[in-house]
């Protein structure tokens, strides 16, 4: 089963839209549809359909999600973009031994308290080199 899209509720549409556009740009995402009168923006990797929906909502701060990325460089790019966009680092890029020695990730919090992680699952030999 594949997930079609993820909806991230934010308190303020414009702030959330800018933050997530900047955060996800290093992973190849861009705004595919901006719908200001409905207070929502849809991001994705062109030419695919949108897969991350930013929606102004009273439910802001309720999301905890991990995004699979291609490599450790993408984890670092995600973390750097989040910090540059004003996000708060919850975990810097690195191995997460509480999961396993193949779990290389970084986690950030957005302005509303939503928690977003970029994770790359690496081979055991790569994990030793990253440690």
PDB file of C-alpha atoms in Angstrom:
ATOM      1  CA  UNK A   1       0.000   0.000   0.000  1.00  0.00           C
ATOM      2  CA  UNK A   2       1.258   3.477  -0.891  1.00  0.00           C
ATOM      3  CA  UNK A   3       0.269   6.686   0.854  1.00  0.00           C
ATOM      4  CA  UNK A   4      -1.301   9.149  -1.585  1.00  0.00           C
ATOM      5  CA  UNK A   5      -0.628  12.313   0.400  1.00  0.00           C
ATOM      6  CA  UNK A   6       0.120  13.707   3.829  1.00  0.00           C
ATOM      7  CA  UNK A   7      -1.805  16.699   5.196  1.00  0.00           C
ATOM      8  CA  UNK A   8       0.149  18.940   7.564  1.00  0.00           C
ATOM      9  CA  UNK A   9      -2.072  21.301   9.553  1.00  0.00           C
ATOM     10  CA  UNK A  10      -0.584  24.749  10.233  1.00  0.00           C
ATOM     11  CA  UNK A  11      -1.911  27.722  12.192  1.00  0.00           C
ATOM     12  CA  UNK A  12      -1.064  30.305   9.537  1.00  0.00           C
ATOM     13  CA  UNK A  13      -1.221  29.372   5.858  1.00  0.00           C
ATOM     14  CA  UNK A  14       1.367  31.819   4.429  1.00  0.00           C
ATOM     15  CA  UNK A  15       3.962  31.043   7.118  1.00  0.00           C
ATOM     16  CA  UNK A  16       3.424  27.286   6.781  1.00  0.00           C
ATOM     17  CA  UNK A  17       3.508  27.395   2.984  1.00  0.00           C
ATOM     18  CA  UNK A  18       6.822  29.285   2.923  1.00  0.00           C
ATOM     19  CA  UNK A  19       8.370  27.058   5.598  1.00  0.00           C
ATOM     20  CA  UNK A  20       7.473  23.773   3.903  1.00  0.00           C
ATOM     21  CA  UNK A  21       8.399  25.021   0.427  1.00  0.00           C
ATOM     22  CA  UNK A  22      11.870  25.889   1.777  1.00  0.00           C
ATOM     23  CA  UNK A  23      12.128  22.735   3.910  1.00  0.00           C
ATOM     24  CA  UNK A  24      11.219  20.304   1.129  1.00  0.00           C
ATOM     25  CA  UNK A  25      12.999  22.051  -1.769  1.00  0.00           C
ATOM     26  CA  UNK A  26      16.287  20.120  -1.204  1.00  0.00           C
ATOM     27  CA  UNK A  27      14.262  16.899  -1.574  1.00  0.00           C
ATOM     28  CA  UNK A  28      12.932  17.986  -4.979  1.00  0.00           C
ATOM     29  CA  UNK A  29       9.524  19.319  -3.866  1.00  0.00           C
ATOM     30  CA  UNK A  30       7.906  22.521  -5.080  1.00  0.00           C
ATOM     31  CA  UNK A  31       4.474  24.108  -4.771  1.00  0.00           C
ATOM     32  CA  UNK A  32       2.346  22.486  -7.470  1.00  0.00           C
ATOM     33  CA  UNK A  33      -0.910  24.196  -6.514  1.00  0.00           C
ATOM     34  CA  UNK A  34      -1.389  27.254  -4.324  1.00  0.00           C
ATOM     35  CA  UNK A  35      -4.980  27.816  -3.191  1.00  0.00           C
ATOM     36  CA  UNK A  36      -4.921  30.956  -1.006  1.00  0.00           C
ATOM     37  CA  UNK A  37      -8.689  31.447  -0.768  1.00  0.00           C
ATOM     38  CA  UNK A  38      -8.973  27.927   0.716  1.00  0.00           C
ATOM     39  CA  UNK A  39      -5.823  28.484   2.841  1.00  0.00           C
ATOM     40  CA  UNK A  40      -3.944  25.492   1.433  1.00  0.00           C
ATOM     41  CA  UNK A  41      -0.935  24.684  -0.736  1.00  0.00           C
ATOM     42  CA  UNK A  42      -0.048  21.391  -2.388  1.00  0.00           C
ATOM     43  CA  UNK A  43       3.596  20.371  -2.767  1.00  0.00           C
ATOM     44  CA  UNK A  44       5.055  17.531  -4.773  1.00  0.00           C
ATOM     45  CA  UNK A  45       7.795  16.414  -7.106  1.00  0.00           C
ATOM     46  CA  UNK A  46       6.905  17.349 -10.687  1.00  0.00           C
ATOM     47  CA  UNK A  47       5.536  15.600 -12.794  1.00  0.00           C
ATOM     48  CA  UNK A  48       3.938  13.476 -10.038  1.00  0.00           C
ATOM     49  CA  UNK A  49       0.770  14.556  -8.219  1.00  0.00           C
ATOM     50  CA  UNK A  50       1.096  16.562  -5.019  1.00  0.00           C
ATOM     51  CA  UNK A  51       1.867  14.450  -1.964  1.00  0.00           C
ATOM     52  CA  UNK A  52       2.314  16.979   0.874  1.00  0.00           C
ATOM     53  CA  UNK A  53      -0.643  19.230   1.568  1.00  0.00           C
ATOM     54  CA  UNK A  54      -0.249  22.288   3.801  1.00  0.00           C
ATOM     55  CA  UNK A  55      -3.627  23.291   5.247  1.00  0.00           C
ATOM     56  CA  UNK A  56      -4.502  26.038   7.713  1.00  0.00           C
ATOM     57  CA  UNK A  57      -6.311  24.276  10.557  1.00  0.00           C
ATOM     58  CA  UNK A  58      -7.099  24.315  14.257  1.00  0.00           C
ATOM     59  CA  UNK A  59      -5.345  20.913  14.403  1.00  0.00           C
ATOM     60  CA  UNK A  60      -1.887  22.480  13.901  1.00  0.00           C
ATOM     61  CA  UNK A  61       0.897  20.803  15.858  1.00  0.00           C
ATOM     62  CA  UNK A  62      -0.577  17.290  15.709  1.00  0.00           C
ATOM     63  CA  UNK A  63       1.689  15.745  13.044  1.00  0.00           C
ATOM     64  CA  UNK A  64       4.686  13.466  13.632  1.00  0.00           C
ATOM     65  CA  UNK A  65       5.989  12.053  10.353  1.00  0.00           C
ATOM     66  CA  UNK A  66       9.164  10.579   8.878  1.00  0.00           C
ATOM     67  CA  UNK A  67      10.059  11.042   5.221  1.00  0.00           C
ATOM     68  CA  UNK A  68      12.279   8.472   3.483  1.00  0.00           C
ATOM     69  CA  UNK A  69      15.163  10.151   1.645  1.00  0.00           C
ATOM     70  CA  UNK A  70      17.780   8.855  -0.781  1.00  0.00           C
ATOM     71  CA  UNK A  71      20.981   9.294   1.231  1.00  0.00           C
ATOM     72  CA  UNK A  72      22.724  10.898   4.213  1.00  0.00           C
ATOM     73  CA  UNK A  73      23.320  14.059   2.169  1.00  0.00           C
ATOM     74  CA  UNK A  74      19.560  14.488   1.763  1.00  0.00           C
ATOM     75  CA  UNK A  75      19.135  14.133   5.544  1.00  0.00           C
ATOM     76  CA  UNK A  76      21.679  16.924   6.068  1.00  0.00           C
ATOM     77  CA  UNK A  77      20.130  19.112   3.337  1.00  0.00           C
ATOM     78  CA  UNK A  78      16.687  18.661   4.930  1.00  0.00           C
ATOM     79  CA  UNK A  79      18.023  19.623   8.375  1.00  0.00           C
ATOM     80  CA  UNK A  80      19.948  22.639   7.050  1.00  0.00           C
ATOM     81  CA  UNK A  81      16.938  23.895   5.064  1.00  0.00           C
ATOM     82  CA  UNK A  82      14.688  23.537   8.121  1.00  0.00           C
ATOM     83  CA  UNK A  83      17.034  25.556  10.330  1.00  0.00           C
ATOM     84  CA  UNK A  84      17.496  28.226   7.631  1.00  0.00           C
ATOM     85  CA  UNK A  85      13.703  28.504   7.294  1.00  0.00           C
ATOM     86  CA  UNK A  86      13.286  29.051  11.046  1.00  0.00           C
ATOM     87  CA  UNK A  87      12.541  25.511  12.196  1.00  0.00           C
ATOM     88  CA  UNK A  88      13.854  24.061  15.462  1.00  0.00           C
ATOM     89  CA  UNK A  89      16.214  21.075  15.488  1.00  0.00           C
ATOM     90  CA  UNK A  90      14.985  18.164  17.585  1.00  0.00           C
ATOM     91  CA  UNK A  91      17.733  15.764  16.399  1.00  0.00           C
ATOM     92  CA  UNK A  92      20.759  16.664  14.289  1.00  0.00           C
ATOM     93  CA  UNK A  93      21.688  14.298  11.436  1.00  0.00           C
ATOM     94  CA  UNK A  94      23.061  11.017  12.724  1.00  0.00           C
ATOM     95  CA  UNK A  95      22.512   7.362  13.535  1.00  0.00           C
ATOM     96  CA  UNK A  96      19.535   6.779  15.851  1.00  0.00           C
ATOM     97  CA  UNK A  97      20.621   3.740  17.906  1.00  0.00           C
ATOM     98  CA  UNK A  98      17.266   3.752  19.740  1.00  0.00           C
ATOM     99  CA  UNK A  99      15.862   2.466  16.412  1.00  0.00           C
ATOM    100  CA  UNK A 100      18.839   0.533  15.006  1.00  0.00           C
ATOM    101  CA  UNK A 101      22.313   1.075  13.558  1.00  0.00           C
ATOM    102  CA  UNK A 102      20.903   1.499  10.039  1.00  0.00           C
ATOM    103  CA  UNK A 103      18.604   4.429  10.897  1.00  0.00           C
ATOM    104  CA  UNK A 104      20.267   7.727   9.877  1.00  0.00           C
ATOM    105  CA  UNK A 105      17.951  10.669  10.478  1.00  0.00           C
ATOM    106  CA  UNK A 106      17.357  14.282  11.494  1.00  0.00           C
ATOM    107  CA  UNK A 107      14.159  15.608  13.114  1.00  0.00           C
ATOM    108  CA  UNK A 108      12.841  19.170  13.222  1.00  0.00           C
ATOM    109  CA  UNK A 109       9.829  20.998  14.603  1.00  0.00           C
ATOM    110  CA  UNK A 110       7.940  23.587  12.585  1.00  0.00           C
ATOM    111  CA  UNK A 111       6.458  26.815  13.982  1.00  0.00           C
ATOM    112  CA  UNK A 112       3.352  24.969  15.191  1.00  0.00           C
ATOM    113  CA  UNK A 113       5.086  22.020  16.864  1.00  0.00           C
ATOM    114  CA  UNK A 114       4.612  19.513  14.038  1.00  0.00           C
ATOM    115  CA  UNK A 115       7.538  17.064  14.061  1.00  0.00           C
ATOM    116  CA  UNK A 116       9.076  16.135  10.699  1.00  0.00           C
ATOM    117  CA  UNK A 117      11.974  13.706  10.254  1.00  0.00           C
ATOM    118  CA  UNK A 118      14.075  12.807   7.228  1.00  0.00           C
ATOM    119  CA  UNK A 119      15.406   9.253   7.443  1.00  0.00           C
ATOM    120  CA  UNK A 120      17.772   7.212   5.305  1.00  0.00           C
ATOM    121  CA  UNK A 121      18.113   3.523   6.122  1.00  0.00           C
ATOM    122  CA  UNK A 122      21.697   2.574   5.401  1.00  0.00           C
ATOM    123  CA  UNK A 123      23.558  -0.710   5.165  1.00  0.00           C
ATOM    124  CA  UNK A 124      25.352  -1.845   8.326  1.00  0.00           C
ATOM    125  CA  UNK A 125      28.776  -1.120   6.784  1.00  0.00           C
ATOM    126  CA  UNK A 126      27.687   2.447   5.992  1.00  0.00           C
ATOM    127  CA  UNK A 127      26.322   2.811   9.537  1.00  0.00           C
ATOM    128  CA  UNK A 128      29.730   2.067  11.036  1.00  0.00           C
ATOM    129  CA  UNK A 129      31.323   4.667   8.749  1.00  0.00           C
ATOM    130  CA  UNK A 130      28.701   7.273   9.739  1.00  0.00           C
ATOM    131  CA  UNK A 131      29.165   6.724  13.480  1.00  0.00           C
TER     132      UNK A 131
END
